Amino acid sequence: MTALPVAPELIALTDATDPALCGGKATTLARLCGTDLSVPDGVVVPTTLSEGSFPDAAAAVLAWAAGRAPYGLIARSSAPHEDGTQASFAGLHVSVFTPADSAELLRALHRVRDSVRAPAAVAYARGRGVTHSASMAVLVQPAIRPYASGVLAADFTGRPRWRIEAVRGLAHPLVSGRQTGEIHTGGPRDDMVFTPCDQATIALPGSPEELRLPPGEWTVLHDADGTAHRIKVRLSSDGVLQVHPPAAWAGRRILAVQQVQDLLAAGAVAAETLGWKRVDIEWALSPDGLHLLQARPLTAPLPPPVPDPTPDTGKTEWRGIPAVSGVGAGPVLHLGAATAAALTPGDVAGAVLVCGTLSAEAVHMLHHPPSAIVSGAGGPLSHTAILAREFGIPCVTAVANAVTAIPSGTHVQVDGTVGTVVTVLTATVAQAVENVDLSDSAVLVTAPPAGSPTDGRAATLVLFDPNTTVADQTSSETTPVGLLQLTINPPFPRLPAEYCDVVIPGMGRLAWPRHAPPPLARVVVLNSDSTVLFSRDVNVADE
């Protein structure tokens, strides 16, 4: 990688070692630069550089990029709080493709820097209990022209469990949830499952000449072996082309088995280098090989393998891809960017949010919370699914025509474990999951129980009140009583010796009696008539 020829206040990606100056995204990639993995070269505009100095910074970046950015540049958010172990901020800050032009790059730098103040990001940080920095670094890199790209999420604890989602061209339609990608999954039994996808449009960074082409004109995209394919332009904007797929790719899988194996090997190297057991990686494949574009900890466990289809119940049912385990029921609330700002917590609490994708404007509503989320596209590695997992909300993705097919106000039950949305009568929403066996479940309550419950539950979880002591919130009932704090941070204050502090990804922290068996794998919320309103499978993180 080449040192910066000018502007010493800018930082080469290889030297981006300080998260306070360079942000989480850049410092993580800098750690991977010393491996055999391919990370695109880059320049960091640090958090300390004033926006008044951006014109000089843009000129310096363009001088550095001369001759190495035939398809323009990408300016990427890299905030100190971004890509952390407890909060991803997935999709809440912006990245901008831009031609290698001084005015365009300057606008891109301002857009990325301004995204640190987005209300959605501030609300998300508050809901996750993490610090939201007011600073934003900007990582600028030459745009990669990929024939395929996507996301790898892998859990390398024990025998690896992993999921790869891929699309042709840029990964943005995949991670934003607008496109459901080709899916490859594998688990501890070395089983590999492949699910194809249909893709009508490919997004690509364009050269200056291509960005001037009118719709209907032709250009070229190179395959893995360098083969040139003619592609027809649909439109172009913001440095990105939208093109029709080459005819030669019709019916052809995006990733070959060897490419899947290469991605898994690269993911294992990245995880070991970064010291993470669970990793989430954005990658791109070009004729030059495999490139790693982003790496962050997997903030919530991968969804389990899809079980066998449930038998036909005779009810109206929609199917999608399970993204967050658990069951939620309630009235359907259609969600769009235009309606999100007008909704109140009372509108959202207990509703089933149905959307094309979860917009940034809607993220603040996840705190209230809805009983479930249904999206019309995307998959378990989209931003919608990542945020739902972090907030512990059952979620099903890729439900075809969800917004138009599921009427607003319809009462439905969403099963994020099997990937179904089923209509239920208003009077039987709670009864739809009434017969769940509580013998392996912890029941979540807002106040300490008065005595030993007789419903067969294995444990009780009390919502933690920081204004009282742990002893005040427990009882001597025969089943264990734990305290659930709905944020990861801060840790429990003054925890008695007889309790341990356990992290539950996507839910918060659990104060759990040391003498009791390990924390349970399911949490439920009961209605006043003892029917189950909400059920969610959980995974306890290693401390």
Tab-separated table of N, CA and C in Angstrom, residues 375-498:
chain	number	residue	atom	x	y	z
A	375	SER	N	-40.634	-8.604	6.783
A	375	SER	CA	-40.150	-7.782	5.665
A	375	SER	C	-40.378	-8.512	4.349
A	376	GLY	N	-40.584	-7.730	3.313
A	376	GLY	CA	-40.920	-8.304	2.020
A	376	GLY	C	-39.744	-8.819	1.238
A	377	ALA	N	-38.538	-8.456	1.625
A	377	ALA	CA	-37.351	-8.897	0.896
A	377	ALA	C	-36.229	-9.125	1.898
A	378	GLY	N	-35.016	-9.261	1.387
A	378	GLY	CA	-33.863	-9.429	2.257
A	378	GLY	C	-33.756	-10.817	2.842
A	379	GLY	N	-32.811	-10.970	3.755
A	379	GLY	CA	-32.571	-12.249	4.405
A	379	GLY	C	-32.036	-12.031	5.798
A	380	PRO	N	-31.611	-13.105	6.471
A	380	PRO	CA	-31.136	-12.993	7.851
A	380	PRO	C	-29.882	-12.156	8.039
A	381	LEU	N	-29.182	-11.809	6.958
A	381	LEU	CA	-27.992	-10.972	7.094
A	381	LEU	C	-28.243	-9.543	6.629
A	382	SER	N	-29.492	-9.203	6.338
A	382	SER	CA	-29.826	-7.820	5.977
A	382	SER	C	-29.825	-6.949	7.225
A	383	HIS	N	-29.779	-5.637	7.021
A	383	HIS	CA	-29.787	-4.718	8.157
A	383	HIS	C	-31.058	-4.883	8.983
A	384	THR	N	-32.202	-5.116	8.322
A	384	THR	CA	-33.452	-5.310	9.051
A	384	THR	C	-33.335	-6.466	10.031
A	385	ALA	N	-32.814	-7.601	9.567
A	385	ALA	CA	-32.704	-8.790	10.422
A	385	ALA	C	-31.667	-8.595	11.522
A	386	ILE	N	-30.557	-7.940	11.212
A	386	ILE	CA	-29.526	-7.711	12.227
A	386	ILE	C	-30.088	-6.871	13.370
A	387	LEU	N	-30.803	-5.801	13.044
A	387	LEU	CA	-31.370	-4.948	14.086
A	387	LEU	C	-32.446	-5.689	14.874
A	388	ALA	N	-33.275	-6.478	14.198
A	388	ALA	CA	-34.293	-7.255	14.909
A	388	ALA	C	-33.655	-8.238	15.879
A	389	ARG	N	-32.560	-8.878	15.482
A	389	ARG	CA	-31.876	-9.817	16.381
A	389	ARG	C	-31.308	-9.089	17.586
A	390	GLU	N	-30.733	-7.910	17.362
A	390	GLU	CA	-30.142	-7.167	18.470
A	390	GLU	C	-31.200	-6.737	19.487
A	391	PHE	N	-32.417	-6.472	19.020
A	391	PHE	CA	-33.484	-6.081	19.931
A	391	PHE	C	-34.336	-7.270	20.376
A	392	GLY	N	-34.005	-8.479	19.886
A	392	GLY	CA	-34.720	-9.675	20.321
A	392	GLY	C	-36.149	-9.758	19.836
A	393	ILE	N	-36.426	-9.280	18.623
A	393	ILE	CA	-37.788	-9.268	18.086
A	393	ILE	C	-37.902	-10.349	17.023
A	394	PRO	N	-38.855	-11.289	17.161
A	394	PRO	CA	-39.022	-12.310	16.112
A	394	PRO	C	-39.180	-11.672	14.749
A	395	CYS	N	-38.561	-12.284	13.735
A	395	CYS	CA	-38.541	-11.651	12.415
A	395	CYS	C	-38.541	-12.707	11.323
A	396	VAL	N	-39.330	-12.451	10.281
A	396	VAL	CA	-39.342	-13.268	9.069
A	396	VAL	C	-39.068	-12.334	7.896
A	397	THR	N	-38.136	-12.701	7.033
A	397	THR	CA	-37.778	-11.878	5.878
A	397	THR	C	-38.211	-12.573	4.585
A	398	ALA	N	-38.138	-11.819	3.490
A	398	ALA	CA	-38.418	-12.345	2.144
A	398	ALA	C	-39.812	-12.951	2.035
A	399	VAL	N	-40.804	-12.308	2.671
A	399	VAL	CA	-42.203	-12.706	2.506
A	399	VAL	C	-42.727	-11.979	1.273
A	400	ALA	N	-42.959	-12.723	0.205
A	400	ALA	CA	-43.274	-12.106	-1.082
A	400	ALA	C	-44.492	-11.193	-0.983
A	401	ASN	N	-44.333	-9.958	-1.468
A	401	ASN	CA	-45.430	-8.984	-1.504
A	401	ASN	C	-46.071	-8.771	-0.136
A	402	ALA	N	-45.252	-8.781	0.911
A	402	ALA	CA	-45.799	-8.719	2.272
A	402	ALA	C	-46.688	-7.500	2.470
A	403	VAL	N	-46.257	-6.336	1.993
A	403	VAL	CA	-47.000	-5.103	2.263
A	403	VAL	C	-48.364	-5.119	1.588
A	404	THR	N	-48.424	-5.660	0.382
A	404	THR	CA	-49.704	-5.675	-0.325
A	404	THR	C	-50.540	-6.907	-0.007
A	405	ALA	N	-49.868	-8.012	0.375
A	405	ALA	CA	-50.594	-9.266	0.575
A	405	ALA	C	-51.214	-9.386	1.959
A	406	ILE	N	-50.626	-8.730	2.973
A	406	ILE	CA	-51.114	-8.864	4.344
A	406	ILE	C	-51.801	-7.560	4.732
A	407	PRO	N	-53.128	-7.552	4.806
A	407	PRO	CA	-53.844	-6.294	5.055
A	407	PRO	C	-53.518	-5.701	6.421
A	408	SER	N	-53.481	-4.375	6.461
A	408	SER	CA	-53.273	-3.678	7.726
A	408	SER	C	-54.404	-4.001	8.689
A	409	GLY	N	-54.064	-4.215	9.963
A	409	GLY	CA	-55.053	-4.534	10.972
A	409	GLY	C	-55.334	-6.009	11.135
A	410	THR	N	-54.893	-6.828	10.173
A	410	THR	CA	-55.074	-8.271	10.289
A	410	THR	C	-54.301	-8.801	11.494
A	411	HIS	N	-54.918	-9.643	12.298
A	411	HIS	CA	-54.217	-10.237	13.424
A	411	HIS	C	-53.484	-11.490	12.947
A	412	VAL	N	-52.179	-11.495	13.163
A	412	VAL	CA	-51.358	-12.603	12.679
A	412	VAL	C	-50.441	-13.097	13.790
A	413	GLN	N	-49.990	-14.314	13.609
A	413	GLN	CA	-48.936	-14.878	14.452
A	413	GLN	C	-47.706	-15.071	13.577
A	414	VAL	N	-46.581	-14.535	14.013
A	414	VAL	CA	-45.319	-14.625	13.277
A	414	VAL	C	-44.408	-15.605	14.005
A	415	ASP	N	-43.942	-16.604	13.286
A	415	ASP	CA	-43.009	-17.576	13.849
A	415	ASP	C	-41.655	-17.372	13.178
A	416	GLY	N	-40.741	-16.712	13.889
A	416	GLY	CA	-39.424	-16.428	13.339
A	416	GLY	C	-38.510	-17.626	13.318
A	417	THR	N	-38.939	-18.747	13.873
A	417	THR	CA	-38.128	-19.963	13.859
A	417	THR	C	-38.371	-20.775	12.593
A	418	VAL	N	-39.618	-20.818	12.140
A	418	VAL	CA	-39.930	-21.591	10.936
A	418	VAL	C	-40.188	-20.710	9.724
A	419	GLY	N	-40.353	-19.385	9.937
A	419	GLY	CA	-40.505	-18.471	8.813
A	419	GLY	C	-41.923	-18.358	8.295
A	420	THR	N	-42.927	-18.369	9.196
A	420	THR	CA	-44.319	-18.294	8.758
A	420	THR	C	-45.032	-17.101	9.377
A	421	VAL	N	-46.046	-16.628	8.653
A	421	VAL	CA	-46.975	-15.602	9.134
A	421	VAL	C	-48.363	-16.168	8.901
A	422	VAL	N	-49.148	-16.334	9.985
A	422	VAL	CA	-50.443	-17.010	9.900
A	422	VAL	C	-51.512	-16.115	10.496
A	423	THR	N	-52.658	-15.993	9.827
A	423	THR	CA	-53.763	-15.207	10.373
A	423	THR	C	-54.391	-15.934	11.558
A	424	VAL	N	-54.802	-15.150	12.559
A	424	VAL	CA	-55.537	-15.693	13.707
A	424	VAL	C	-56.673	-14.744	14.020
A	425	LEU	N	-57.740	-15.260	14.621
A	425	LEU	CA	-58.856	-14.420	15.021
A	425	LEU	C	-58.442	-13.501	16.153
A	426	THR	N	-59.010	-12.296	16.201
A	426	THR	CA	-58.654	-11.326	17.241
A	426	THR	C	-58.793	-11.921	18.627
A	427	ALA	N	-59.849	-12.662	18.868
A	427	ALA	CA	-60.103	-13.208	20.205
A	427	ALA	C	-59.153	-14.334	20.567
A	428	THR	N	-58.427	-14.844	19.562
A	428	THR	CA	-57.571	-16.001	19.840
A	428	THR	C	-56.107	-15.728	19.545
A	429	VAL	N	-55.735	-14.447	19.508
A	429	VAL	CA	-54.323	-14.143	19.284
A	429	VAL	C	-53.462	-14.776	20.360
A	430	ALA	N	-53.841	-14.589	21.611
A	430	ALA	CA	-53.063	-15.180	22.693
A	430	ALA	C	-53.163	-16.691	22.686
A	431	GLN	N	-54.362	-17.226	22.416
A	431	GLN	CA	-54.516	-18.668	22.440
A	431	GLN	C	-53.759	-19.355	21.312
A	432	ALA	N	-53.350	-18.604	20.294
A	432	ALA	CA	-52.627	-19.217	19.186
A	432	ALA	C	-51.353	-19.878	19.656
A	433	VAL	N	-50.781	-19.398	20.762
A	433	VAL	CA	-49.577	-20.016	21.302
A	433	VAL	C	-49.800	-20.439	22.744
A	434	GLU	N	-51.069	-20.772	23.053
A	434	GLU	CA	-51.444	-21.025	24.433
A	434	GLU	C	-50.790	-22.261	25.006
A	435	ASN	N	-50.641	-23.308	24.217
A	435	ASN	CA	-50.255	-24.598	24.757
A	435	ASN	C	-48.750	-24.825	24.782
A	436	VAL	N	-47.954	-23.755	24.784
A	436	VAL	CA	-46.511	-23.901	24.888
A	436	VAL	C	-46.163	-24.469	26.259
A	437	ASP	N	-45.351	-25.512	26.278
A	437	ASP	CA	-44.909	-26.136	27.522
A	437	ASP	C	-43.897	-25.208	28.197
A	438	LEU	N	-44.148	-24.821	29.452
A	438	LEU	CA	-43.270	-23.889	30.159
A	438	LEU	C	-42.162	-24.592	30.935
A	439	SER	N	-42.057	-25.895	30.805
A	439	SER	CA	-41.081	-26.622	31.618
A	439	SER	C	-39.642	-26.296	31.254
A	440	ASP	N	-39.421	-25.730	30.068
A	440	ASP	CA	-38.068	-25.323	29.684
A	440	ASP	C	-37.980	-23.814	29.484
A	441	SER	N	-38.922	-23.076	30.083
A	441	SER	CA	-39.026	-21.642	29.798
A	441	SER	C	-38.894	-20.800	31.066
A	442	ALA	N	-38.363	-19.580	30.877
A	442	ALA	CA	-38.359	-18.556	31.922
A	442	ALA	C	-39.442	-17.547	31.593
A	443	VAL	N	-40.292	-17.226	32.556
A	443	VAL	CA	-41.386	-16.281	32.352
A	443	VAL	C	-40.923	-14.887	32.777
A	444	LEU	N	-41.069	-13.925	31.883
A	444	LEU	CA	-40.630	-12.556	32.131
A	444	LEU	C	-41.764	-11.764	32.780
A	445	VAL	N	-41.478	-11.124	33.940
A	445	VAL	CA	-42.468	-10.345	34.671
A	445	VAL	C	-41.863	-8.995	35.051
A	446	THR	N	-42.719	-8.066	35.450
A	446	THR	CA	-42.248	-6.728	35.797
A	446	THR	C	-42.041	-6.534	37.291
A	447	ALA	N	-42.511	-7.473	38.101
A	447	ALA	CA	-42.362	-7.356	39.554
A	447	ALA	C	-42.082	-8.735	40.134
A	448	PRO	N	-41.417	-8.797	41.278
A	448	PRO	CA	-41.103	-10.093	41.879
A	448	PRO	C	-42.369	-10.895	42.155
A	449	PRO	N	-42.341	-12.210	41.921
A	449	PRO	CA	-43.521	-13.031	42.192
A	449	PRO	C	-43.815	-13.102	43.686
A	450	ALA	N	-45.105	-13.234	44.019
A	450	ALA	CA	-45.505	-13.288	45.423
A	450	ALA	C	-45.223	-14.646	46.039
A	451	GLY	N	-45.162	-15.666	45.234
A	451	GLY	CA	-44.905	-17.023	45.743
A	451	GLY	C	-44.431	-17.905	44.619
A	452	SER	N	-44.524	-19.200	44.823
A	452	SER	CA	-44.074	-20.130	43.798
A	452	SER	C	-45.173	-20.347	42.768
A	453	PRO	N	-44.943	-20.004	41.506
A	453	PRO	CA	-45.966	-20.193	40.473
A	453	PRO	C	-46.289	-21.674	40.292
A	454	THR	N	-47.495	-21.937	39.832
A	454	THR	CA	-47.954	-23.308	39.651
A	454	THR	C	-48.176	-23.663	38.186
A	455	ASP	N	-47.616	-22.834	37.265
A	455	ASP	CA	-47.848	-23.088	35.842
A	455	ASP	C	-46.788	-23.965	35.204
A	456	GLY	N	-45.872	-24.509	36.000
A	456	GLY	CA	-44.868	-25.424	35.469
A	456	GLY	C	-43.639	-24.758	34.914
A	457	ARG	N	-43.534	-23.444	35.054
A	457	ARG	CA	-42.358	-22.739	34.535
A	457	ARG	C	-41.083	-23.237	35.202
A	458	ALA	N	-39.983	-23.140	34.476
A	458	ALA	CA	-38.705	-23.555	35.040
A	458	ALA	C	-38.016	-22.428	35.787
A	459	ALA	N	-38.347	-21.172	35.477
A	459	ALA	CA	-37.711	-20.030	36.141
A	459	ALA	C	-38.540	-18.788	35.899
A	460	THR	N	-38.234	-17.742	36.666
A	460	THR	CA	-38.863	-16.431	36.500
A	460	THR	C	-37.778	-15.398	36.268
A	461	LEU	N	-38.014	-14.498	35.307
A	461	LEU	CA	-37.118	-13.369	35.086
A	461	LEU	C	-37.870	-12.089	35.450
A	462	VAL	N	-37.261	-11.288	36.316
A	462	VAL	CA	-37.851	-10.019	36.725
A	462	VAL	C	-37.100	-8.895	36.013
A	463	LEU	N	-37.847	-7.971	35.403
A	463	LEU	CA	-37.198	-6.810	34.786
A	463	LEU	C	-36.482	-6.009	35.858
A	464	PHE	N	-35.214	-5.754	35.656
A	464	PHE	CA	-34.372	-5.118	36.657
A	464	PHE	C	-34.738	-3.650	36.843
A	465	ASP	N	-34.893	-3.254	38.080
A	465	ASP	CA	-35.128	-1.853	38.439
A	465	ASP	C	-33.853	-1.324	39.095
A	466	PRO	N	-33.117	-0.424	38.443
A	466	PRO	CA	-31.844	0.052	38.992
A	466	PRO	C	-31.986	0.845	40.287
A	467	ASN	N	-33.217	1.225	40.644
A	467	ASN	CA	-33.417	2.002	41.873
A	467	ASN	C	-33.561	1.131	43.118
A	468	THR	N	-33.578	-0.200	42.932
A	468	THR	CA	-33.666	-1.105	44.075
A	468	THR	C	-32.517	-2.095	44.030
A	469	THR	N	-32.364	-2.885	45.079
A	469	THR	CA	-31.264	-3.848	45.143
A	469	THR	C	-31.708	-5.178	44.556
A	470	VAL	N	-30.726	-6.022	44.263
A	470	VAL	CA	-31.027	-7.344	43.737
A	470	VAL	C	-31.864	-8.133	44.731
A	471	ALA	N	-31.533	-8.033	46.023
A	471	ALA	CA	-32.264	-8.780	47.050
A	471	ALA	C	-33.732	-8.376	47.097
A	472	ASP	N	-34.027	-7.100	46.846
A	472	ASP	CA	-35.405	-6.628	46.879
A	472	ASP	C	-36.242	-7.204	45.740
A	473	GLN	N	-35.575	-7.659	44.681
A	473	GLN	CA	-36.296	-8.078	43.483
A	473	GLN	C	-36.345	-9.589	43.311
A	474	THR	N	-35.936	-10.338	44.311
A	474	THR	CA	-35.985	-11.788	44.243
A	474	THR	C	-36.826	-12.322	45.393
A	475	SER	N	-37.135	-13.597	45.328
A	475	SER	CA	-37.910	-14.221	46.394
A	475	SER	C	-37.352	-15.602	46.664
A	476	SER	N	-37.949	-16.303	47.631
A	476	SER	CA	-37.458	-17.631	47.997
A	476	SER	C	-38.280	-18.729	47.350
A	477	GLU	N	-38.925	-18.434	46.215
A	477	GLU	CA	-39.717	-19.471	45.564
A	477	GLU	C	-38.811	-20.621	45.118
A	478	THR	N	-39.439	-21.751	44.841
A	478	THR	CA	-38.650	-22.951	44.550
A	478	THR	C	-37.982	-22.888	43.189
A	479	THR	N	-38.560	-22.195	42.201
A	479	THR	CA	-37.907	-22.072	40.904
A	479	THR	C	-36.949	-20.881	40.921
A	480	PRO	N	-35.858	-20.937	40.147
A	480	PRO	CA	-34.886	-19.825	40.157
A	480	PRO	C	-35.505	-18.514	39.693
A	481	VAL	N	-35.008	-17.419	40.259
A	481	VAL	CA	-35.428	-16.080	39.863
A	481	VAL	C	-34.193	-15.322	39.396
A	482	GLY	N	-34.231	-14.838	38.157
A	482	GLY	CA	-33.152	-14.016	37.630
A	482	GLY	C	-33.645	-12.610	37.376
A	483	LEU	N	-32.708	-11.691	37.209
A	483	LEU	CA	-33.044	-10.304	36.889
A	483	LEU	C	-32.566	-9.989	35.481
A	484	LEU	N	-33.447	-9.466	34.644
A	484	LEU	CA	-33.105	-9.150	33.264
A	484	LEU	C	-33.018	-7.644	33.092
A	485	GLN	N	-31.850	-7.180	32.670
A	485	GLN	CA	-31.648	-5.771	32.310
A	485	GLN	C	-31.687	-5.689	30.795
A	486	LEU	N	-32.521	-4.824	30.237
A	486	LEU	CA	-32.759	-4.805	28.795
A	486	LEU	C	-31.693	-4.049	28.006
A	487	THR	N	-30.535	-3.850	28.578
A	487	THR	CA	-29.392	-3.291	27.863
A	487	THR	C	-28.151	-4.086	28.240
A	488	ILE	N	-27.172	-4.087	27.365
A	488	ILE	CA	-25.905	-4.771	27.642
A	488	ILE	C	-25.075	-3.973	28.639
A	489	ASN	N	-25.069	-2.672	28.473
A	489	ASN	CA	-24.300	-1.792	29.347
A	489	ASN	C	-25.229	-0.843	30.084
A	490	PRO	N	-24.887	-0.508	31.338
A	490	PRO	CA	-23.696	-0.957	32.071
A	490	PRO	C	-23.934	-2.320	32.718
A	491	PRO	N	-22.870	-3.000	33.189
A	491	PRO	CA	-23.063	-4.225	33.958
A	491	PRO	C	-23.862	-3.946	35.223
A	492	PHE	N	-24.387	-4.997	35.837
A	492	PHE	CA	-25.172	-4.828	37.059
A	492	PHE	C	-24.321	-4.187	38.162
A	493	PRO	N	-24.846	-3.197	38.864
A	493	PRO	CA	-24.096	-2.611	39.984
A	493	PRO	C	-24.251	-3.472	41.242
A	494	ARG	N	-23.177	-3.620	41.979
A	494	ARG	CA	-23.199	-4.259	43.305
A	494	ARG	C	-23.935	-5.596	43.295
A	495	LEU	N	-23.546	-6.467	42.398
A	495	LEU	CA	-24.191	-7.764	42.295
A	495	LEU	C	-23.727	-8.662	43.444
A	496	PRO	N	-24.634	-9.259	44.230
A	496	PRO	CA	-24.225	-10.133	45.339
A	496	PRO	C	-23.406	-11.320	44.856
A	497	ALA	N	-22.619	-11.885	45.742
A	497	ALA	CA	-21.722	-12.981	45.386
A	497	ALA	C	-22.483	-14.206	44.893
A	498	GLU	N	-23.728	-14.383	45.334
A	498	GLU	CA	-24.472	-15.574	44.930
A	498	GLU	C	-25.078	-15.463	43.533
